[in-house]
PDB file of C-alpha atoms in Angstrom:
ATOM      1  CA  UNK E   1     166.916  65.367 197.428  1.00 46.00           C
ATOM      2  CA  UNK E   2     164.937  68.610 197.693  1.00 54.00           C
ATOM      3  CA  UNK E   3     164.888  71.355 195.083  1.00 57.00           C
ATOM      4  CA  UNK E   4     166.992  73.778 197.136  1.00 60.00           C
ATOM      5  CA  UNK E   5     169.813  71.246 197.477  1.00 63.00           C
ATOM      6  CA  UNK E   6     169.663  70.556 193.744  1.00 85.00           C
ATOM      7  CA  UNK E   7     169.887  74.284 192.957  1.00 88.00           C
ATOM      8  CA  UNK E   8     172.857  74.689 195.296  1.00 91.00           C
ATOM      9  CA  UNK E   9     174.722  71.841 193.606  1.00 91.00           C
ATOM     10  CA  UNK E  10     173.888  73.312 190.197  1.00 90.00           C
ATOM     11  CA  UNK E  11     175.517  76.584 191.272  1.00 91.00           C
ATOM     12  CA  UNK E  12     178.594  74.730 192.522  1.00 91.00           C
ATOM     13  CA  UNK E  13     178.884  72.924 189.185  1.00 90.00           C
ATOM     14  CA  UNK E  14     178.501  76.234 187.337  1.00 88.00           C
ATOM     15  CA  UNK E  15     181.338  77.844 189.313  1.00 90.00           C
ATOM     16  CA  UNK E  16     183.567  74.802 188.860  1.00 88.00           C
ATOM     17  CA  UNK E  17     182.859  74.827 185.105  1.00 84.00           C
ATOM     18  CA  UNK E  18     183.879  78.479 184.854  1.00 84.00           C
ATOM     19  CA  UNK E  19     187.116  77.693 186.681  1.00 84.00           C
ATOM     20  CA  UNK E  20     187.789  74.658 184.445  1.00 81.00           C
ATOM     21  CA  UNK E  21     187.424  76.760 181.280  1.00 75.00           C
ATOM     22  CA  UNK E  22     189.464  79.571 182.879  1.00 74.00           C
ATOM     23  CA  UNK E  23     186.551  81.969 182.614  1.00 77.00           C
ATOM     24  CA  UNK E  24     187.457  82.396 186.286  1.00 82.00           C
ATOM     25  CA  UNK E  25     191.218  82.253 186.871  1.00 82.00           C
ATOM     26  CA  UNK E  26     193.082  82.143 190.216  1.00 86.00           C
ATOM     27  CA  UNK E  27     192.740  85.514 191.903  1.00 88.00           C
ATOM     28  CA  UNK E  28     189.569  86.477 189.997  1.00 88.00           C
ATOM     29  CA  UNK E  29     186.623  87.813 191.953  1.00 91.00           C
ATOM     30  CA  UNK E  30     183.382  85.848 191.736  1.00 92.00           C
ATOM     31  CA  UNK E  31     180.115  87.645 190.992  1.00 90.00           C
ATOM     32  CA  UNK E  32     178.483  89.169 194.030  1.00 91.00           C
ATOM     33  CA  UNK E  33     175.864  87.077 195.813  1.00 92.00           C
ATOM     34  CA  UNK E  34     173.037  89.275 194.586  1.00 91.00           C
ATOM     35  CA  UNK E  35     174.253  89.449 190.962  1.00 88.00           C
ATOM     36  CA  UNK E  36     174.927  85.705 190.735  1.00 90.00           C
ATOM     37  CA  UNK E  37     171.491  84.996 192.209  1.00 90.00           C
ATOM     38  CA  UNK E  38     169.854  87.179 189.556  1.00 89.00           C
ATOM     39  CA  UNK E  39     171.903  85.577 186.786  1.00 86.00           C
ATOM     40  CA  UNK E  40     171.095  82.027 187.852  1.00 88.00           C
ATOM     41  CA  UNK E  41     167.481  82.723 188.835  1.00 89.00           C
ATOM     42  CA  UNK E  42     167.851  81.529 192.436  1.00 91.00           C
ATOM     43  CA  UNK E  43     167.590  83.072 195.865  1.00 92.00           C
ATOM     44  CA  UNK E  44     170.597  84.846 197.446  1.00 92.00           C
ATOM     45  CA  UNK E  45     170.580  82.267 200.245  1.00 92.00           C
ATOM     46  CA  UNK E  46     171.217  79.516 197.677  1.00 92.00           C
ATOM     47  CA  UNK E  47     174.265  81.400 196.376  1.00 93.00           C
ATOM     48  CA  UNK E  48     175.504  81.945 199.932  1.00 93.00           C
ATOM     49  CA  UNK E  49     175.230  78.198 200.583  1.00 93.00           C
ATOM     50  CA  UNK E  50     177.040  77.332 197.332  1.00 93.00           C
ATOM     51  CA  UNK E  51     179.851  79.803 198.023  1.00 94.00           C
ATOM     52  CA  UNK E  52     180.176  78.512 201.607  1.00 93.00           C
ATOM     53  CA  UNK E  53     180.584  74.930 200.388  1.00 93.00           C
ATOM     54  CA  UNK E  54     183.142  75.961 197.769  1.00 92.00           C
ATOM     55  CA  UNK E  55     185.039  77.930 200.399  1.00 91.00           C
ATOM     56  CA  UNK E  56     185.045  74.914 202.729  1.00 91.00           C
ATOM     57  CA  UNK E  57     186.586  72.882 199.923  1.00 90.00           C
ATOM     58  CA  UNK E  58     189.279  75.517 199.376  1.00 90.00           C
ATOM     59  CA  UNK E  59     188.138  76.376 195.849  1.00 90.00           C
ATOM     60  CA  UNK E  60     187.355  80.000 196.756  1.00 92.00           C
ATOM     61  CA  UNK E  61     188.012  82.248 199.728  1.00 92.00           C
ATOM     62  CA  UNK E  62     186.220  85.260 201.172  1.00 91.00           C
ATOM     63  CA  UNK E  63     187.855  88.657 201.637  1.00 90.00           C
ATOM     64  CA  UNK E  64     186.117  90.776 204.221  1.00 86.00           C
ATOM     65  CA  UNK E  65     184.238  93.621 202.573  1.00 85.00           C
ATOM     66  CA  UNK E  66     185.446  92.599 199.099  1.00 87.00           C
ATOM     67  CA  UNK E  67     183.766  89.348 198.078  1.00 91.00           C
ATOM     68  CA  UNK E  68     184.835  85.862 197.075  1.00 93.00           C
ATOM     69  CA  UNK E  69     187.936  85.015 195.040  1.00 93.00           C
ATOM     70  CA  UNK E  70     189.229  81.921 193.235  1.00 91.00           C
ATOM     71  CA  UNK E  71     192.148  80.391 195.150  1.00 89.00           C
ATOM     72  CA  UNK E  72     193.644  78.209 192.416  1.00 78.00           C
ATOM     73  CA  UNK E  73     193.891  75.285 194.842  1.00 75.00           C
ATOM     74  CA  UNK E  74     193.161  71.965 193.139  1.00 68.00           C
ATOM     75  CA  UNK E  75     192.817  73.744 189.803  1.00 70.00           C
ATOM     76  CA  UNK E  76     191.318  71.246 187.313  1.00 65.00           C
ATOM     77  CA  UNK E  77     192.903  70.692 183.869  1.00 64.00           C
ATOM     78  CA  UNK E  78     191.887  73.228 181.262  1.00 58.00           C
ATOM     79  CA  UNK E  79     188.579  72.186 179.702  1.00 56.00           C
ATOM     80  CA  UNK E  80     187.938  73.360 176.140  1.00 52.00           C
ATOM     81  CA  UNK E  81     184.564  71.689 175.698  1.00 54.00           C
ATOM     82  CA  UNK E  82     182.669  74.472 177.420  1.00 53.00           C
ATOM     83  CA  UNK E  83     184.456  77.413 175.855  1.00 51.00           C
ATOM     84  CA  UNK E  84     181.737  78.792 173.648  1.00 53.00           C
ATOM     85  CA  UNK E  85     179.214  77.115 171.335  1.00 54.00           C
ATOM     86  CA  UNK E  86     180.168  74.121 169.224  1.00 54.00           C
ATOM     87  CA  UNK E  87     181.365  75.273 165.823  1.00 53.00           C
ATOM     88  CA  UNK E  88     180.949  73.637 162.445  1.00 56.00           C
ATOM     89  CA  UNK E  89     184.010  71.412 161.927  1.00 57.00           C
ATOM     90  CA  UNK E  90     183.656  71.031 158.157  1.00 61.00           C
ATOM     91  CA  UNK E  91     186.624  72.777 156.493  1.00 63.00           C
ATOM     92  CA  UNK E  92     187.331  72.728 152.756  1.00 71.00           C
ATOM     93  CA  UNK E  93     190.442  70.490 152.517  1.00 70.00           C
ATOM     94  CA  UNK E  94     191.258  71.793 149.039  1.00 71.00           C
ATOM     95  CA  UNK E  95     191.429  75.329 150.452  1.00 75.00           C
ATOM     96  CA  UNK E  96     193.729  74.136 153.243  1.00 73.00           C
ATOM     97  CA  UNK E  97     195.968  72.416 150.673  1.00 74.00           C
ATOM     98  CA  UNK E  98     196.281  75.577 148.604  1.00 76.00           C
ATOM     99  CA  UNK E  99     197.034  77.677 151.669  1.00 75.00           C
ATOM    100  CA  UNK E 100     199.801  75.288 152.722  1.00 76.00           C
ATOM    101  CA  UNK E 101     201.374  75.038 149.271  1.00 78.00           C
ATOM    102  CA  UNK E 102     201.105  78.699 148.266  1.00 81.00           C
ATOM    103  CA  UNK E 103     202.021  80.295 151.595  1.00 76.00           C
ATOM    104  CA  UNK E 104     205.243  82.270 152.012  1.00 77.00           C
ATOM    105  CA  UNK E 105     208.079  79.934 153.106  1.00 74.00           C
ATOM    106  CA  UNK E 106     208.530  81.938 156.296  1.00 74.00           C
ATOM    107  CA  UNK E 107     204.940  81.267 157.419  1.00 75.00           C
ATOM    108  CA  UNK E 108     204.494  78.450 159.942  1.00 75.00           C
ATOM    109  CA  UNK E 109     202.240  75.645 158.667  1.00 74.00           C
ATOM    110  CA  UNK E 110     201.643  73.330 161.640  1.00 70.00           C
ATOM    111  CA  UNK E 111     198.746  71.501 159.967  1.00 67.00           C
ATOM    112  CA  UNK E 112     200.266  70.961 156.529  1.00 74.00           C
ATOM    113  CA  UNK E 113     201.325  67.360 157.069  1.00 71.00           C
ATOM    114  CA  UNK E 114     205.023  67.716 156.234  1.00 77.00           C
ATOM    115  CA  UNK E 115     208.082  68.692 158.230  1.00 80.00           C
ATOM    116  CA  UNK E 116     209.802  72.105 158.075  1.00 80.00           C
ATOM    117  CA  UNK E 117     212.807  72.216 155.743  1.00 81.00           C
ATOM    118  CA  UNK E 118     215.266  72.755 158.603  1.00 84.00           C
ATOM    119  CA  UNK E 119     214.047  69.530 160.253  1.00 89.00           C
ATOM    120  CA  UNK E 120     214.960  67.440 157.202  1.00 90.00           C
ATOM    121  CA  UNK E 121     218.273  65.509 156.702  1.00 93.00           C
ATOM    122  CA  UNK E 122     219.328  67.978 154.015  1.00 93.00           C
ATOM    123  CA  UNK E 123     223.044  66.951 153.857  1.00 93.00           C
ATOM    124  CA  UNK E 124     222.047  63.328 153.263  1.00 94.00           C
ATOM    125  CA  UNK E 125     219.492  64.369 150.641  1.00 93.00           C
ATOM    126  CA  UNK E 126     222.077  66.480 148.797  1.00 94.00           C
ATOM    127  CA  UNK E 127     224.518  63.582 148.850  1.00 93.00           C
ATOM    128  CA  UNK E 128     221.889  61.228 147.433  1.00 90.00           C
ATOM    129  CA  UNK E 129     220.986  63.662 144.654  1.00 89.00           C
ATOM    130  CA  UNK E 130     224.664  64.078 143.695  1.00 91.00           C
ATOM    131  CA  UNK E 131     225.076  60.302 143.498  1.00 88.00           C
ATOM    132  CA  UNK E 132     221.949  60.054 141.364  1.00 83.00           C
ATOM    133  CA  UNK E 133     223.293  62.720 138.998  1.00 86.00           C
ATOM    134  CA  UNK E 134     226.329  60.513 138.351  1.00 86.00           C
ATOM    135  CA  UNK E 135     224.194  57.471 137.517  1.00 81.00           C
ATOM    136  CA  UNK E 136     223.768  56.117 134.000  1.00 81.00           C
ATOM    137  CA  UNK E 137     221.666  58.047 131.509  1.00 81.00           C
ATOM    138  CA  UNK E 138     218.695  55.696 131.691  1.00 79.00           C
ATOM    139  CA  UNK E 139     218.372  56.411 135.411  1.00 76.00           C
ATOM    140  CA  UNK E 140     218.043  60.138 134.660  1.00 78.00           C
ATOM    141  CA  UNK E 141     215.796  60.115 131.621  1.00 81.00           C
ATOM    142  CA  UNK E 142     213.807  56.862 131.330  1.00 81.00           C
ATOM    143  CA  UNK E 143     210.581  55.871 133.029  1.00 82.00           C
ATOM    144  CA  UNK E 144     210.864  53.372 135.852  1.00 80.00           C
ATOM    145  CA  UNK E 145     209.029  50.116 136.498  1.00 83.00           C
ATOM    146  CA  UNK E 146     205.301  50.222 137.181  1.00 87.00           C
ATOM    147  CA  UNK E 147     206.019  48.788 140.628  1.00 90.00           C
ATOM    148  CA  UNK E 148     208.971  51.075 141.373  1.00 89.00           C
ATOM    149  CA  UNK E 149     212.705  50.495 141.716  1.00 88.00           C
ATOM    150  CA  UNK E 150     213.551  46.792 141.719  1.00 90.00           C
ATOM    151  CA  UNK E 151     216.612  47.407 143.901  1.00 90.00           C
ATOM    152  CA  UNK E 152     214.568  49.216 146.518  1.00 92.00           C
ATOM    153  CA  UNK E 153     211.845  46.562 146.446  1.00 94.00           C
ATOM    154  CA  UNK E 154     214.465  43.851 147.001  1.00 94.00           C
ATOM    155  CA  UNK E 155     215.872  45.842 149.901  1.00 94.00           C
ATOM    156  CA  UNK E 156     212.400  46.129 151.423  1.00 94.00           C
ATOM    157  CA  UNK E 157     211.773  42.392 151.018  1.00 93.00           C
ATOM    158  CA  UNK E 158     214.886  41.787 153.112  1.00 92.00           C
ATOM    159  CA  UNK E 159     213.609  44.151 155.794  1.00 92.00           C
ATOM    160  CA  UNK E 160     210.196  42.452 155.705  1.00 92.00           C
ATOM    161  CA  UNK E 161     211.841  39.033 156.176  1.00 90.00           C
ATOM    162  CA  UNK E 162     213.557  40.312 159.342  1.00 89.00           C
ATOM    163  CA  UNK E 163     210.069  41.048 160.701  1.00 89.00           C
ATOM    164  CA  UNK E 164     208.655  37.670 159.709  1.00 90.00           C
ATOM    165  CA  UNK E 165     206.688  38.980 156.714  1.00 90.00           C
ATOM    166  CA  UNK E 166     206.832  36.626 153.732  1.00 90.00           C
ATOM    167  CA  UNK E 167     206.527  38.521 150.432  1.00 90.00           C
ATOM    168  CA  UNK E 168     208.008  38.587 146.942  1.00 92.00           C
ATOM    169  CA  UNK E 169     209.254  41.582 144.985  1.00 91.00           C
ATOM    170  CA  UNK E 170     206.214  41.365 142.723  1.00 91.00           C
ATOM    171  CA  UNK E 171     203.955  41.916 145.735  1.00 92.00           C
ATOM    172  CA  UNK E 172     205.581  45.244 146.614  1.00 93.00           C
ATOM    173  CA  UNK E 173     204.398  48.450 144.955  1.00 93.00           C
ATOM    174  CA  UNK E 174     206.236  51.718 145.586  1.00 94.00           C
ATOM    175  CA  UNK E 175     204.405  55.042 145.497  1.00 93.00           C
ATOM    176  CA  UNK E 176     205.506  58.648 145.550  1.00 88.00           C
ATOM    177  CA  UNK E 177     203.687  59.325 148.826  1.00 87.00           C
ATOM    178  CA  UNK E 178     201.276  57.889 151.342  1.00 87.00           C
ATOM    179  CA  UNK E 179     198.490  59.900 149.743  1.00 86.00           C
ATOM    180  CA  UNK E 180     199.169  58.299 146.362  1.00 91.00           C
ATOM    181  CA  UNK E 181     199.093  54.848 147.974  1.00 92.00           C
ATOM    182  CA  UNK E 182     195.708  55.583 149.574  1.00 92.00           C
ATOM    183  CA  UNK E 183     194.435  56.965 146.267  1.00 92.00           C
ATOM    184  CA  UNK E 184     195.268  53.676 144.548  1.00 93.00           C
ATOM    185  CA  UNK E 185     193.511  51.737 147.321  1.00 93.00           C
ATOM    186  CA  UNK E 186     190.449  53.973 146.945  1.00 93.00           C
ATOM    187  CA  UNK E 187     190.392  53.431 143.177  1.00 93.00           C
ATOM    188  CA  UNK E 188     190.375  49.677 143.775  1.00 93.00           C
ATOM    189  CA  UNK E 189     187.876  49.465 146.634  1.00 93.00           C
ATOM    190  CA  UNK E 190     185.527  52.448 146.472  1.00 93.00           C
ATOM    191  CA  UNK E 191     182.617  53.595 144.342  1.00 92.00           C
ATOM    192  CA  UNK E 192     180.835  56.971 144.544  1.00 90.00           C
ATOM    193  CA  UNK E 193     178.447  56.969 147.486  1.00 90.00           C
ATOM    194  CA  UNK E 194     180.390  54.465 149.603  1.00 93.00           C
ATOM    195  CA  UNK E 195     181.048  55.353 153.240  1.00 94.00           C
ATOM    196  CA  UNK E 196     184.581  55.727 154.615  1.00 95.00           C
ATOM    197  CA  UNK E 197     185.524  56.108 158.270  1.00 95.00           C
ATOM    198  CA  UNK E 198     188.364  58.469 159.146  1.00 94.00           C
ATOM    199  CA  UNK E 199     189.902  59.645 162.395  1.00 93.00           C
ATOM    200  CA  UNK E 200     188.609  62.938 163.773  1.00 88.00           C
ATOM    201  CA  UNK E 201     190.756  64.991 163.564  1.00 85.00           C
ATOM    202  CA  UNK E 202     192.095  63.701 160.275  1.00 83.00           C
ATOM    203  CA  UNK E 203     194.864  64.763 157.888  1.00 83.00           C
ATOM    204  CA  UNK E 204     193.110  67.239 155.565  1.00 81.00           C
ATOM    205  CA  UNK E 205     194.715  65.772 152.438  1.00 83.00           C
ATOM    206  CA  UNK E 206     192.943  62.459 153.052  1.00 86.00           C
ATOM    207  CA  UNK E 207     189.629  64.298 153.185  1.00 85.00           C
ATOM    208  CA  UNK E 208     190.420  66.095 149.925  1.00 85.00           C
ATOM    209  CA  UNK E 209     191.251  62.757 148.325  1.00 89.00           C
ATOM    210  CA  UNK E 210     188.053  61.116 149.560  1.00 91.00           C
ATOM    211  CA  UNK E 211     185.936  64.026 148.332  1.00 88.00           C
ATOM    212  CA  UNK E 212     187.489  63.592 144.900  1.00 87.00           C
ATOM    213  CA  UNK E 213     186.292  59.977 145.005  1.00 90.00           C
ATOM    214  CA  UNK E 214     182.759  61.215 145.851  1.00 90.00           C
ATOM    215  CA  UNK E 215     182.357  59.093 148.960  1.00 92.00           C
ATOM    216  CA  UNK E 216     180.631  59.839 152.255  1.00 92.00           C
ATOM    217  CA  UNK E 217     183.098  60.660 155.045  1.00 92.00           C
ATOM    218  CA  UNK E 218     182.267  59.789 158.669  1.00 93.00           C
ATOM    219  CA  UNK E 219     184.616  60.833 161.469  1.00 92.00           C
ATOM    220  CA  UNK E 220     185.440  58.709 164.513  1.00 92.00           C
ATOM    221  CA  UNK E 221     186.806  60.617 167.548  1.00 92.00           C
ATOM    222  CA  UNK E 222     190.532  60.033 168.027  1.00 90.00           C
ATOM    223  CA  UNK E 223     191.697  59.956 171.650  1.00 88.00           C
ATOM    224  CA  UNK E 224     195.193  60.017 173.194  1.00 86.00           C
ATOM    225  CA  UNK E 225     195.133  56.195 173.115  1.00 88.00           C
ATOM    226  CA  UNK E 226     193.715  55.767 169.617  1.00 88.00           C
ATOM    227  CA  UNK E 227     190.234  55.671 168.061  1.00 91.00           C
ATOM    228  CA  UNK E 228     187.278  55.833 170.439  1.00 92.00           C
ATOM    229  CA  UNK E 229     186.455  52.117 170.377  1.00 92.00           C
ATOM    230  CA  UNK E 230     182.747  52.309 171.392  1.00 91.00           C
ATOM    231  CA  UNK E 231     182.166  55.093 168.836  1.00 92.00           C
ATOM    232  CA  UNK E 232     184.060  53.070 166.223  1.00 94.00           C
ATOM    233  CA  UNK E 233     181.957  49.971 166.900  1.00 93.00           C
ATOM    234  CA  UNK E 234     178.746  51.995 166.666  1.00 93.00           C
ATOM    235  CA  UNK E 235     179.883  53.581 163.393  1.00 92.00           C
ATOM    236  CA  UNK E 236     180.487  50.111 161.948  1.00 93.00           C
ATOM    237  CA  UNK E 237     176.928  49.149 162.839  1.00 92.00           C
ATOM    238  CA  UNK E 238     175.261  52.381 161.735  1.00 90.00           C
ATOM    239  CA  UNK E 239     177.270  53.263 158.638  1.00 91.00           C
ATOM    240  CA  UNK E 240     178.440  49.929 157.181  1.00 93.00           C
ATOM    241  CA  UNK E 241     181.649  51.550 155.864  1.00 95.00           C
ATOM    242  CA  UNK E 242     183.617  50.186 152.967  1.00 95.00           C
ATOM    243  CA  UNK E 243     186.977  51.421 154.252  1.00 95.00           C
ATOM    244  CA  UNK E 244     188.657  52.878 157.349  1.00 95.00           C
ATOM    245  CA  UNK E 245     191.623  55.220 157.027  1.00 91.00           C
TER     246      UNK E 245
END
């Protein structure tokens, strides 16, 4: 393949990339032949050849005396990877937590990790709280078991049995949240300096928790079908993690 052909294909890829990132939208005018040639450091004839091939494919069309325009035919999915330089992804999770907890109730918090109040089963919650208020005094004022409510643990054991999971009530520990459960696991398994793999992106509260445990956090790209398996396998080899969340 000669150099001129390579330069032509490079121009075609450049135009397609601009369309993919919507830097050039349907109906937009492409740079003139002369200006695009100067920008890309090629000859005008190379631009003419690239535009002609794109026009033959229906990607652009020529308007007499006006130039070339994007048709929108076969428009590729929006690509975000080329939209500007790669930014630093490290965000202070403690700052994000404070912003979510201290924000005005009317402010949308799509990354907070909990559901909006009007999405919750509020009537059922109110009913449960009223029933609890009528319970005996010890239920209202005493501390509970270190493993959590015995009645709830027994209920869960029954549900586990339906799924073929053999367990006893003493093997079930209830926590106030998923974050508390992970914190207890971290206290058992981790020491400062250990490496932990997390999904990228990851729930910010997990990152705040892991920072409090003074461990090294390594992200594994999360795809629409789950963790990126080759990247995960390589991280296991390179990082020798103690835990994956």
